[in-house]
């Protein structure tokens, strides 16, 4: 394990702030999330003097590790919990495997229990998936439709990522270029820019169980219901990467997702970047450097903000009016709420009593597609309505972050709005999670040792993401591709490198690399 991982990212100050301030840096990176660290690593490898200033005591941003429970032996990934989009070139170039990155593929990729005691399983082995669908009584036409649905998204992935150019690397392709990459296929173009996940599912399958099982991948992190436009593109975004050579797959990281950030931090430090934590930046002075919250000025030719764009706007004074307006209008409404828990044992599911195989995969607990749309509408009206939960059991693959025989569970839920009274209603949201999971695993509540509920305001406070938005901004088509923010801003010497930039939110790291390339090009 690298030294930063052994400290769970709590790197502290490498030298007194006065010593850091005595130097003039080529670039200061504001924020030590995985993208800020990636940016720093590439800049340092290009020979720049780089200082990363992270406000929190630990590195990683939304991809980190914490010990929130009274029993400190439980180490959780409080926010990001699974890997599926981390860029393969970054993994290779920063040598992340040598620095401790180890991935276990989730298998089943999805396991979704139904109220009638049956379940849908999406295995890595397609024949096994097909056999399961047959035993559910799904018609041959719908079985073929299901595979055609997944194949259509996979073909889009290949066209957009594996063709002449990788659409995620460097600047975003224009809409015309994207259409050309998709071979002018009108259906795929519609999926990329307009369709809802409900429309696409209805095109391929008529079995309502399949539609209910599969809509969830189109709503992850988005302020929308499954019938709303743009949600098909959200499913695509989540299936456009690869893990360990497997296209469109997700997996667990040994030790938890913070290990990704800590491996990147190790690469940055080895390349010569200086990493400082517990140092909030208060002001960005374009062309000059930054001023810390404690008033210390540190000089730098360029400043790269890993902090989200709305936070950057609070730190910089002189911003062209149209850019400030654009950031003011940047949509960060978040429907996400997280339920993290320490478990005494794994729960038993009605659809497979006493079995634990599903805990090595990803389990979705769902309401129907129609109910999910209603839940979103309730959320948009200010009410919590947790009707979808994606569940991860880190300890099934990797028992290291829990005491022997105990388990961790992390549930990514929707929908609960930022603006509700979290102080008064947190317990109600916890009950919604417990009841939704208990509907399929009745002993779930008995398994709980400790738990925490993180609503959008908690995520904002904990990891600094404005509005608690998990992607530093909505990822439906109107904020993606050419419409996503670019590393270069109109503020001289000030750049963005976080999830708000192309190619979008998640643990991808290309945003950080793309920003580093822009800084290097501008400085040389
Ligand atoms: C609940 C949740 C679940 C998620 N699940 C997944 C998942 O399973 N898989 C996945 O791939 N993605 C997931 N995501 C999304 C993913 O984690 C984020 O999109 C990604 O980690 C953002 O990385 P980043 O480096 O761009 O920004 P951040 O992680 O937001 O890092 C920004 C950093 O800047 C720091 N900062 C802010 N202001 C200042 C300041 N003034 N001075 C100094 N430092 C400052 C912050 O403290 C933070 O460390 C999830 C996110 C959340 C919140």
Coordinates of C-alpha atoms and ligand atoms in Angstrom, one line a residue:
X1 CA 0.0 0.0 0.0
X2 CA 1.4 3.4 -0.9
X3 CA 2.1 5.9 2.0
X4 CA -0.8 8.2 1.1
X5 CA -3.3 5.2 1.1
X6 CA -1.9 4.1 4.5
X7 CA -2.8 7.6 5.8
X8 CA -6.3 7.4 4.2
X9 CA -5.3 10.5 2.3
X10 CA -4.6 12.6 5.4
X11 CA -1.3 14.0 4.1
X12 CA -1.3 17.2 6.2
X13 CA 1.2 19.9 5.4
X14 CA 4.5 18.8 3.8
X15 CA 6.1 22.0 5.1
X16 CA 4.8 25.1 6.9
X17 CA 2.5 27.3 4.9
X18 CA 5.0 30.1 5.1
X19 CA 7.6 27.9 3.3
X20 CA 5.0 27.0 0.6
X21 CA 4.2 30.7 0.2
X22 CA 7.9 31.6 -0.2
X23 CA 8.0 29.9 -3.6
X24 CA 6.4 31.0 -6.9
X25 CA 4.7 28.0 -8.4
X26 CA 4.0 27.3 -12.1
X27 CA 0.6 26.0 -11.2
X28 CA -1.6 25.8 -8.1
X29 CA -4.4 23.3 -8.1
X30 CA -7.2 24.2 -5.8
X31 CA -8.6 21.0 -4.5
X32 CA -7.3 17.5 -4.1
X33 CA -10.1 15.4 -5.6
X34 CA -9.1 12.7 -8.0
X35 CA -9.2 15.1 -10.9
X36 CA -7.1 17.8 -9.2
X37 CA -4.6 15.1 -8.3
X38 CA -4.6 13.8 -11.9
X39 CA -4.0 17.3 -13.2
X40 CA -1.2 17.8 -10.8
X41 CA 0.4 14.5 -11.7
X42 CA 0.5 15.3 -15.5
X43 CA 1.7 18.9 -14.9
X44 CA 4.5 17.7 -12.6
X45 CA 5.5 15.0 -15.1
X46 CA 5.8 17.8 -17.7
X47 CA 8.3 19.5 -15.5
X48 CA 6.1 22.1 -13.8
X49 CA 6.3 23.1 -10.2
X50 CA 2.9 22.2 -8.8
X51 CA 1.2 22.8 -5.5
X52 CA -2.1 21.1 -4.6
X53 CA -4.1 22.9 -1.9
X54 CA -7.0 20.7 -0.5
X55 CA -9.4 22.3 1.9
X56 CA -10.3 19.1 3.8
X57 CA -7.9 17.2 6.0
X58 CA -7.9 14.4 3.5
X59 CA -7.4 14.0 -0.2
X60 CA -9.9 12.4 -2.7
X61 CA -12.9 14.7 -2.7
X62 CA -15.9 12.6 -3.5
X63 CA -13.6 9.5 -4.1
X64 CA -12.2 9.1 -0.6
X65 CA -12.3 7.0 2.5
X66 CA -13.6 7.8 6.0
X67 CA -14.4 6.2 9.4
X68 CA -17.8 7.7 10.3
X69 CA -19.0 5.0 12.7
X70 CA -18.3 4.6 16.4
X71 CA -16.4 1.3 15.6
X72 CA -13.4 2.8 13.8
X73 CA -12.5 -0.5 12.1
X74 CA -15.2 0.2 9.5
X75 CA -13.6 2.2 6.6
X76 CA -16.2 3.4 4.1
X77 CA -16.3 5.0 0.7
X78 CA -18.8 7.7 1.7
X79 CA -19.6 9.0 -1.8
X80 CA -18.3 7.2 -4.9
X81 CA -18.3 3.4 -4.3
X82 CA -17.8 1.6 -7.6
X83 CA -15.5 2.0 -10.6
X84 CA -16.5 1.7 -14.2
X85 CA -15.2 4.8 -16.1
X86 CA -11.7 5.4 -14.8
X87 CA -9.7 6.0 -17.9
X88 CA -7.4 3.2 -19.1
X89 CA -4.8 5.6 -20.4
X90 CA -4.6 7.4 -17.1
X91 CA -4.3 4.0 -15.3
X92 CA -1.5 3.1 -17.5
X93 CA 0.4 6.4 -17.7
X94 CA 0.3 7.0 -14.0
X95 CA 1.0 3.3 -13.3
X96 CA -1.9 3.1 -10.9
X97 CA -1.8 -0.7 -10.5
X98 CA 1.8 -0.5 -9.2
X99 CA 0.5 2.0 -6.7
X100 CA -2.1 -0.3 -5.3
X101 CA -5.1 0.0 -7.6
X102 CA -6.8 -3.4 -7.6
X103 CA -10.3 -4.0 -9.1
X104 CA -12.8 -6.8 -8.6
X105 CA -15.5 -7.0 -11.3
X106 CA -19.0 -7.0 -9.9
X107 CA -20.7 -10.2 -11.0
X108 CA -23.7 -10.1 -11.3
X109 CA -23.4 -6.6 -12.7
X110 CA -27.0 -6.2 -11.7
X111 CA -29.3 -8.3 -9.5
X112 CA -32.8 -7.0 -9.1
X113 CA -35.3 -8.8 -6.9
X114 CA -39.0 -8.5 -7.7
X115 CA -42.0 -8.5 -5.3
X116 CA -43.1 -12.0 -6.4
X117 CA -39.8 -13.5 -5.1
X118 CA -38.1 -13.8 -8.5
X119 CA -35.1 -11.8 -9.6
X120 CA -33.4 -10.6 -12.7
X121 CA -29.6 -11.2 -12.9
X122 CA -27.3 -9.6 -15.4
X123 CA -24.1 -11.8 -15.3
X124 CA -20.8 -11.2 -17.0
X125 CA -21.6 -14.4 -18.7
X126 CA -24.4 -13.6 -21.2
X127 CA -25.5 -17.3 -21.5
X128 CA -26.1 -17.3 -17.8
X129 CA -28.2 -14.1 -18.1
X130 CA -30.2 -15.7 -20.9
X131 CA -30.9 -18.8 -18.9
X132 CA -32.1 -16.7 -16.0
X133 CA -34.4 -14.7 -18.3
X134 CA -35.8 -18.0 -19.7
X135 CA -36.5 -19.3 -16.2
X136 CA -38.3 -16.0 -15.4
X137 CA -40.6 -16.8 -18.3
X138 CA -39.5 -13.8 -20.4
X139 CA -40.6 -14.3 -24.0
X140 CA -37.9 -15.2 -26.6
X141 CA -38.7 -11.8 -28.3
X142 CA -38.0 -9.9 -25.1
X143 CA -34.9 -11.9 -24.4
X144 CA -33.6 -11.0 -27.9
X145 CA -34.8 -7.4 -27.3
X146 CA -32.9 -7.2 -24.0
X147 CA -29.6 -8.3 -25.6
X148 CA -30.2 -5.9 -28.6
X149 CA -30.8 -3.1 -26.1
X150 CA -27.4 -3.7 -24.3
X151 CA -25.7 -4.2 -27.7
X152 CA -27.0 -0.9 -29.0
X153 CA -25.4 0.9 -26.1
X154 CA -22.2 -1.1 -26.4
X155 CA -22.0 -0.2 -30.1
X156 CA -22.3 3.5 -29.2
X157 CA -19.5 3.0 -26.7
X158 CA -17.3 1.5 -29.3
X159 CA -18.0 4.2 -31.9
X160 CA -17.5 7.0 -29.4
X161 CA -14.5 5.7 -27.5
X162 CA -12.7 3.2 -29.7
X163 CA -12.8 4.7 -33.2
X164 CA -10.4 7.1 -34.9
X165 CA -10.4 9.3 -31.9
X166 CA -11.6 8.9 -28.3
X167 CA -14.4 11.4 -27.9
X168 CA -13.6 11.7 -24.1
X169 CA -10.0 12.7 -24.5
X170 CA -9.1 16.4 -25.2
X171 CA -11.7 18.8 -26.3
X172 CA -15.3 17.6 -26.8
X173 CA -16.2 16.8 -30.4
X174 CA -18.8 19.0 -31.9
X175 CA -22.4 17.7 -32.4
X176 CA -21.6 17.2 -36.1
X177 CA -18.5 15.2 -35.3
X178 CA -20.4 13.1 -32.8
X179 CA -23.1 12.3 -35.4
X180 CA -20.3 11.3 -37.8
X181 CA -18.7 9.1 -35.2
X182 CA -22.1 7.4 -34.8
X183 CA -22.1 6.8 -38.5
X184 CA -25.1 9.1 -38.9
X185 CA -27.4 6.5 -37.2
X186 CA -30.5 8.5 -36.5
X187 CA -31.6 6.2 -33.6
X188 CA -28.2 6.5 -31.8
X189 CA -28.1 10.2 -32.4
X190 CA -31.5 10.5 -30.7
X191 CA -30.2 8.4 -27.7
X192 CA -27.2 10.7 -27.4
X193 CA -29.1 13.9 -27.5
X194 CA -32.8 13.5 -26.7
X195 CA -34.5 10.2 -25.8
X196 CA -35.7 9.1 -22.4
X197 CA -34.7 5.8 -20.9
X198 CA -38.3 4.8 -20.9
X199 CA -38.7 5.3 -24.7
X200 CA -35.5 3.3 -25.4
X201 CA -36.6 0.4 -23.1
X202 CA -40.1 0.4 -24.7
X203 CA -38.5 0.2 -28.1
X204 CA -36.6 -3.0 -27.2
X205 CA -38.7 -4.8 -24.6
X206 CA -42.3 -5.1 -23.7
X207 CA -42.0 -7.2 -20.4
X208 CA -42.7 -4.7 -17.6
X209 CA -40.3 -6.5 -15.3
X210 CA -37.4 -5.8 -17.6
X211 CA -38.4 -2.1 -18.0
X212 CA -38.7 -1.8 -14.2
X213 CA -35.4 -3.6 -13.7
X214 CA -33.4 -1.5 -16.2
X215 CA -34.7 2.2 -16.0
X216 CA -32.4 2.8 -13.0
X217 CA -29.3 3.1 -15.1
X218 CA -30.8 6.1 -16.8
X219 CA -31.6 8.2 -13.8
X220 CA -28.3 7.8 -11.8
X221 CA -27.5 11.2 -10.4
X222 CA -29.8 13.1 -12.7
X223 CA -32.6 15.5 -11.8
X224 CA -35.2 13.6 -13.9
X225 CA -37.5 10.7 -13.9
X226 CA -37.2 7.8 -16.3
X227 CA -39.7 9.3 -18.7
X228 CA -37.9 12.6 -19.0
X229 CA -35.8 13.5 -22.1
X230 CA -32.0 13.0 -21.9
X231 CA -32.1 10.0 -19.5
X232 CA -31.1 7.5 -22.2
X233 CA -27.8 9.5 -22.5
X234 CA -27.3 9.1 -18.8
X235 CA -27.4 5.3 -19.1
X236 CA -24.9 5.7 -22.0
X237 CA -22.6 7.8 -20.0
X238 CA -22.4 5.2 -17.3
X239 CA -21.6 2.4 -19.8
X240 CA -19.1 4.1 -22.0
X241 CA -16.0 3.0 -20.1
X242 CA -14.2 -0.2 -19.4
X243 CA -12.8 -2.0 -16.4
X244 CA -9.8 -4.3 -16.6
X245 CA -10.4 -4.7 -20.4
X246 CA -14.1 -5.4 -20.0
X247 CA -16.2 -2.9 -21.8
X248 CA -19.2 -1.4 -20.1
X249 CA -18.7 -3.0 -16.7
X250 CA -18.4 -1.9 -13.1
X251 CA -16.4 -3.2 -10.2
X252 CA -15.1 -2.7 -6.7
X253 CA -11.8 -1.2 -5.8
X254 CA -9.7 -3.1 -3.1
X255 CA -9.9 -1.0 0.0
X256 CA -12.6 1.3 -1.4
X257 CA -12.8 4.1 -3.9
X258 CA -10.4 6.4 -2.0
X259 CA -7.7 4.0 -3.2
X260 CA -8.1 5.4 -6.7
X261 CA -7.4 9.0 -5.5
X262 CA -4.6 7.9 -3.2
X263 CA -2.9 6.0 -6.1
X264 CA -3.1 9.1 -8.3
X265 CA -1.8 11.2 -5.4
X266 CA 1.1 8.9 -5.1
X267 CA 1.9 9.4 -8.8
X268 CA 1.6 13.2 -8.4
X269 CA 3.9 13.2 -5.4
X270 CA 6.4 10.9 -7.1
X271 CA 6.5 13.3 -10.1
X272 CA 7.3 16.2 -7.8
X273 CA 3.9 17.8 -7.1
X274 CA 3.6 19.1 -3.5
X275 CA 0.3 18.0 -1.8
X276 CA -1.1 20.0 1.1
X277 CA -4.3 19.2 3.0
X278 CA -6.3 21.2 5.4
X279 CA -5.5 24.4 3.5
X280 CA -8.7 26.1 2.2
X281 CA -8.2 28.6 -0.6
X282 CA -10.3 31.8 -0.1
X283 CA -9.5 33.8 -3.2
X284 CA -8.2 33.2 -6.7
X285 CA -6.2 36.1 -8.1
X286 CA -5.9 35.6 -11.8
X287 CA -2.4 35.8 -13.1
X288 CA -1.1 36.2 -9.6
X289 CA -1.9 33.1 -7.5
X290 CA -4.2 32.4 -4.5
X291 CA -5.0 33.8 -1.1
X292 CA -5.7 31.2 1.6
X293 CA -8.5 31.5 4.1
X294 CA -5.9 32.5 6.7
X295 CA -4.8 35.4 4.4
X296 CA -1.5 33.9 3.2
X297 CA -0.8 34.8 -0.5
X298 CA 0.9 32.1 -2.7
X299 CA 2.1 33.1 -6.1
X300 CA 1.5 31.0 -9.3
X301 CA 1.4 31.6 -13.0
X302 CA -1.7 29.5 -13.4
X303 CA -4.5 28.4 -11.1
X304 CA -6.5 25.2 -11.8
X305 CA -9.8 24.8 -9.9
X306 CA -10.8 21.3 -9.0
X307 CA -13.4 23.0 -6.9
X308 CA -16.7 23.0 -8.8
X309 CA -17.4 26.1 -11.0
X310 CA -20.0 27.7 -8.6
X311 CA -17.4 27.5 -5.8
X312 CA -14.8 29.0 -8.1
X313 CA -17.1 31.9 -8.8
X314 CA -17.1 32.6 -5.0
X315 CA -13.3 32.8 -5.0
X316 CA -12.6 35.0 -8.0
X317 CA -13.6 38.6 -8.4
X318 CA -13.2 39.8 -12.0
X319 CA -15.2 37.4 -14.2
X320 CA -16.7 38.3 -17.6
X321 CA -20.4 38.8 -17.1
X322 CA -21.5 36.2 -19.7
X323 CA -19.3 33.5 -18.1
X324 CA -20.6 34.4 -14.6
X325 CA -24.1 34.1 -16.0
X326 CA -23.4 30.8 -17.5
X327 CA -22.1 29.4 -14.2
X328 CA -25.1 30.9 -12.4
X329 CA -27.3 29.0 -14.7
X330 CA -25.3 25.8 -14.5
X331 CA -27.8 23.2 -13.3
X332 CA -26.7 21.5 -10.1
X333 CA -30.1 20.3 -8.7
X334 CA -29.4 16.9 -7.1
X335 CA -31.9 14.2 -6.2
X336 CA -29.3 11.9 -4.6
X337 CA -29.2 10.6 -1.1
X338 CA -26.7 8.1 0.3
X339 CA -27.2 5.5 3.0
X340 CA -24.0 4.0 4.3
X341 CA -24.1 1.3 6.9
X342 CA -22.0 -1.2 9.0
X343 CA -23.7 -4.6 9.0
X344 CA -23.5 -7.4 11.5
X345 CA -24.2 -9.9 8.7
X346 CA -25.5 -9.9 5.1
X347 CA -29.2 -9.7 4.7
X348 CA -31.3 -12.6 3.3
X349 CA -33.3 -11.9 0.2
X350 CA -36.8 -13.3 -0.5
X351 CA -35.7 -14.1 -4.0
X352 CA -32.7 -16.2 -2.8
X353 CA -33.0 -16.9 0.9
X354 CA -29.7 -17.4 2.7
X355 CA -27.7 -16.9 -0.5
X356 CA -24.9 -14.3 -0.7
X357 CA -23.8 -14.4 -4.3
X358 CA -25.7 -11.2 -5.1
X359 CA -23.5 -9.3 -2.6
X360 CA -20.5 -9.8 -5.0
X361 CA -22.4 -7.8 -7.5
X362 CA -24.7 -4.7 -7.6
X363 CA -28.2 -5.0 -6.2
X364 CA -30.9 -2.6 -7.3
X365 CA -34.0 -2.2 -5.2
X366 CA -36.7 -0.6 -7.2
X367 CA -40.2 0.7 -7.5
X368 CA -41.8 0.4 -10.9
X369 CA -40.8 2.8 -13.7
X370 CA -44.1 4.6 -13.4
X371 CA -43.7 4.9 -9.6
X372 CA -40.1 6.2 -10.1
X373 CA -41.5 9.0 -12.3
X374 CA -44.0 9.9 -9.6
X375 CA -41.2 9.8 -7.0
X376 CA -39.2 12.3 -9.0
X377 CA -42.1 14.6 -9.3
X378 CA -42.6 14.4 -5.5
X379 CA -38.9 15.2 -5.1
X380 CA -39.2 18.2 -7.5
X381 CA -42.1 19.4 -5.3
X382 CA -39.8 19.3 -2.2
X383 CA -40.7 15.9 -0.8
X384 CA -38.3 12.9 -0.1
X385 CA -39.4 9.8 -2.0
X386 CA -36.7 7.1 -2.0
X387 CA -38.0 4.6 -4.6
X388 CA -34.7 3.5 -6.1
X389 CA -31.6 2.2 -4.4
X390 CA -28.4 0.8 -5.8
X391 CA -26.7 -1.3 -3.2
X392 CA -23.0 -2.2 -2.9
X393 CA -21.4 -4.7 -0.5
X394 CA -17.7 -3.8 -0.5
X395 CA -16.8 -6.5 2.0
X396 CA -18.0 -9.4 -0.2
X397 CA -15.0 -9.1 -2.4
X398 CA -12.7 -7.3 0.0
X399 CA -13.2 -7.9 3.7
X400 CA -10.4 -5.5 4.6
X401 CA -12.4 -2.4 5.5
X402 CA -14.5 -4.1 8.2
X403 CA -13.9 -6.2 11.3
X404 CA -13.8 -9.9 10.7
X405 CA -17.2 -11.4 9.7
X406 CA -18.9 -7.9 9.5
X407 CA -19.9 -6.1 6.4
X408 CA -20.3 -2.7 4.8
X409 CA -23.2 -1.6 2.7
X410 CA -23.5 1.5 0.6
X411 CA -26.8 2.5 -1.0
X412 CA -27.1 5.2 -3.6
X413 CA -30.7 6.4 -3.5
X414 CA -33.1 8.6 -5.3
X415 CA -35.1 10.8 -4.8
X416 CA -34.6 13.4 -2.1
X417 CA -34.2 17.1 -2.7
X418 CA -31.6 19.5 -1.4
X419 CA -34.1 22.0 -0.2
X420 CA -36.1 19.9 2.3
X421 CA -35.7 20.2 6.0
X422 CA -32.9 17.6 6.5
X423 CA -32.6 18.3 10.2
X424 CA -36.2 17.4 10.8
X425 CA -36.7 14.7 8.2
X426 CA -33.4 12.7 8.0
X427 CA -35.0 9.9 10.1
X428 CA -37.9 9.7 7.7
X429 CA -35.5 9.3 4.7
X430 CA -33.6 6.6 6.6
X431 CA -36.9 4.7 7.1
X432 CA -37.6 5.0 3.4
X433 CA -34.3 3.3 2.7
X434 CA -34.9 0.6 5.3
X435 CA -38.4 -0.1 4.1
X436 CA -37.4 -0.2 0.4
X437 CA -34.6 -2.7 1.1
X438 CA -36.7 -4.5 3.6
X439 CA -39.4 -5.1 1.0
X440 CA -37.0 -7.5 -0.7
X441 CA -34.8 -8.5 2.3
X442 CA -37.0 -8.4 5.4
X443 CA -34.2 -8.9 7.9
X444 CA -32.2 -5.9 6.6
X445 CA -33.0 -3.7 9.6
X446 CA -31.8 -6.4 12.0
X447 CA -28.4 -6.5 10.3
X448 CA -27.7 -2.8 10.9
X449 CA -25.0 -1.9 13.4
X450 CA -24.5 1.8 12.5
X451 CA -25.6 3.9 9.6
X452 CA -25.5 7.4 8.2
X453 CA -27.8 9.2 5.7
X454 CA -26.1 11.8 3.5
X455 CA -28.4 14.2 1.7
X456 CA -27.3 16.7 -0.8
X457 CA -26.6 19.4 1.8
X458 CA -24.4 16.9 3.7
X459 CA -22.5 16.0 0.6
X460 CA -22.0 19.7 0.0
X461 CA -20.7 20.2 3.5
X462 CA -18.6 17.0 3.6
X463 CA -16.8 17.1 0.2
X464 CA -17.5 20.7 -0.9
X465 CA -19.6 19.9 -4.0
X466 CA -22.0 22.8 -4.4
X467 CA -25.6 21.7 -4.1
X468 CA -24.3 18.2 -3.3
X469 CA -24.3 17.5 -7.0
X470 CA -22.4 14.3 -7.5
X471 CA -21.1 15.3 -11.0
X472 CA -20.4 19.0 -10.4
X473 CA -23.4 19.6 -12.6
X474 CA -26.2 17.8 -14.5
X475 CA -25.1 15.2 -17.1
X476 CA -28.1 15.2 -19.3
X477 CA -27.3 16.3 -22.9
X478 CA -27.9 20.0 -22.4
X479 CA -24.8 20.0 -20.1
X480 CA -22.7 17.5 -22.0
X481 CA -20.2 17.4 -24.9
X482 CA -20.0 20.9 -26.4
X483 CA -22.3 22.1 -23.6
X484 CA -20.0 21.0 -20.8
X485 CA -17.5 23.4 -19.4
X486 CA -14.0 23.5 -20.8
X487 CA -10.7 23.5 -18.9
X488 CA -10.0 27.0 -20.3
X489 CA -12.1 29.8 -18.8
X490 CA -12.2 33.4 -20.0
X491 CA -10.5 34.4 -16.8
X492 CA -6.8 34.8 -17.6
X493 CA -4.6 32.0 -16.1
X494 CA -7.6 30.3 -14.5
X495 CA -8.7 26.8 -15.5
X496 CA -11.2 24.1 -14.4
X497 CA -10.2 20.5 -14.1
X498 CA -13.1 18.9 -12.2
X499 CA -16.1 16.8 -13.1
X500 CA -17.9 19.9 -14.5
X501 CA -15.6 19.8 -17.5
X502 CA -15.7 17.4 -20.4
X503 CA -16.2 14.4 -20.4
X504 CA -18.4 14.7 -17.3
X505 CA -18.9 13.5 -13.8
X506 CA -17.8 10.2 -12.1
X507 CA -14.4 8.9 -11.3
X508 CA -12.9 9.2 -14.7
X509 CA -9.7 11.3 -14.3
X510 CA -9.6 12.3 -17.9
X511 CA -11.0 15.7 -16.8
X512 CA -7.8 16.3 -14.8
X513 CA -5.6 15.1 -17.7
X514 CA -7.5 17.2 -20.3
X515 CA -7.0 20.3 -18.1
X516 CA -3.3 19.6 -17.6
X517 CA -2.8 19.3 -21.4
X518 CA -4.5 22.7 -21.8
X519 CA -2.3 24.3 -19.2
X520 CA 0.8 22.8 -20.7
X521 CA -0.1 23.9 -24.2
X522 CA -0.9 27.5 -23.0
X523 CA 2.3 27.8 -21.1
X524 CA 4.7 26.5 -23.7
Ligands
LIG1 C1 -22.7 10.3 -3.2 C2 -21.9 10.1 -4.4 C3 -21.8 8.9 -5.0 C4 -21.0 8.7 -6.2 N1 -20.9 7.5 -6.7 C5 -20.0 7.3 -7.7 C6 -19.5 6.0 -8.1 O1 -19.9 5.0 -7.5 N2 -18.7 5.9 -9.1 C7 -18.2 7.0 -9.8 O2 -17.4 6.8 -10.7 N3 -18.6 8.2 -9.4 C8 -19.4 8.4 -8.4 N4 -19.7 9.7 -7.9 C9 -19.2 10.8 -8.7 C10 -17.8 11.1 -8.5 O3 -17.4 10.7 -7.2 C11 -17.5 12.6 -8.7 O4 -18.1 13.1 -9.9 C12 -16.0 12.8 -8.8 O5 -15.4 12.1 -7.7 C13 -15.6 14.3 -8.8 O6 -14.2 14.4 -8.7 P1 -13.5 15.7 -8.9 O7 -12.0 15.5 -8.6 O8 -13.8 16.4 -10.2 O9 -14.1 16.7 -7.8 P2 -14.3 16.5 -6.2 O10 -14.2 15.1 -5.8 O11 -15.5 17.3 -5.9 O12 -13.0 17.3 -5.6 C14 -13.0 18.7 -5.5 C15 -12.0 19.0 -4.3 O13 -11.9 20.4 -4.2 C16 -11.8 20.7 -2.8 N5 -12.1 22.1 -2.6 C17 -13.3 22.7 -2.9 N6 -13.2 24.1 -2.6 C18 -11.9 24.3 -2.1 C19 -11.2 25.4 -1.7 N7 -11.7 26.6 -1.6 N8 -9.9 25.2 -1.3 C20 -9.3 24.0 -1.4 N9 -9.9 22.9 -1.8 C21 -11.2 23.0 -2.2 C22 -12.9 19.8 -2.2 O14 -12.7 19.6 -0.8 C23 -12.6 18.5 -3.0 O15 -11.7 17.7 -2.3 C24 -20.4 9.8 -6.7 C25 -20.4 11.1 -6.1 C26 -21.2 11.2 -4.9 C27 -21.2 12.6 -4.2

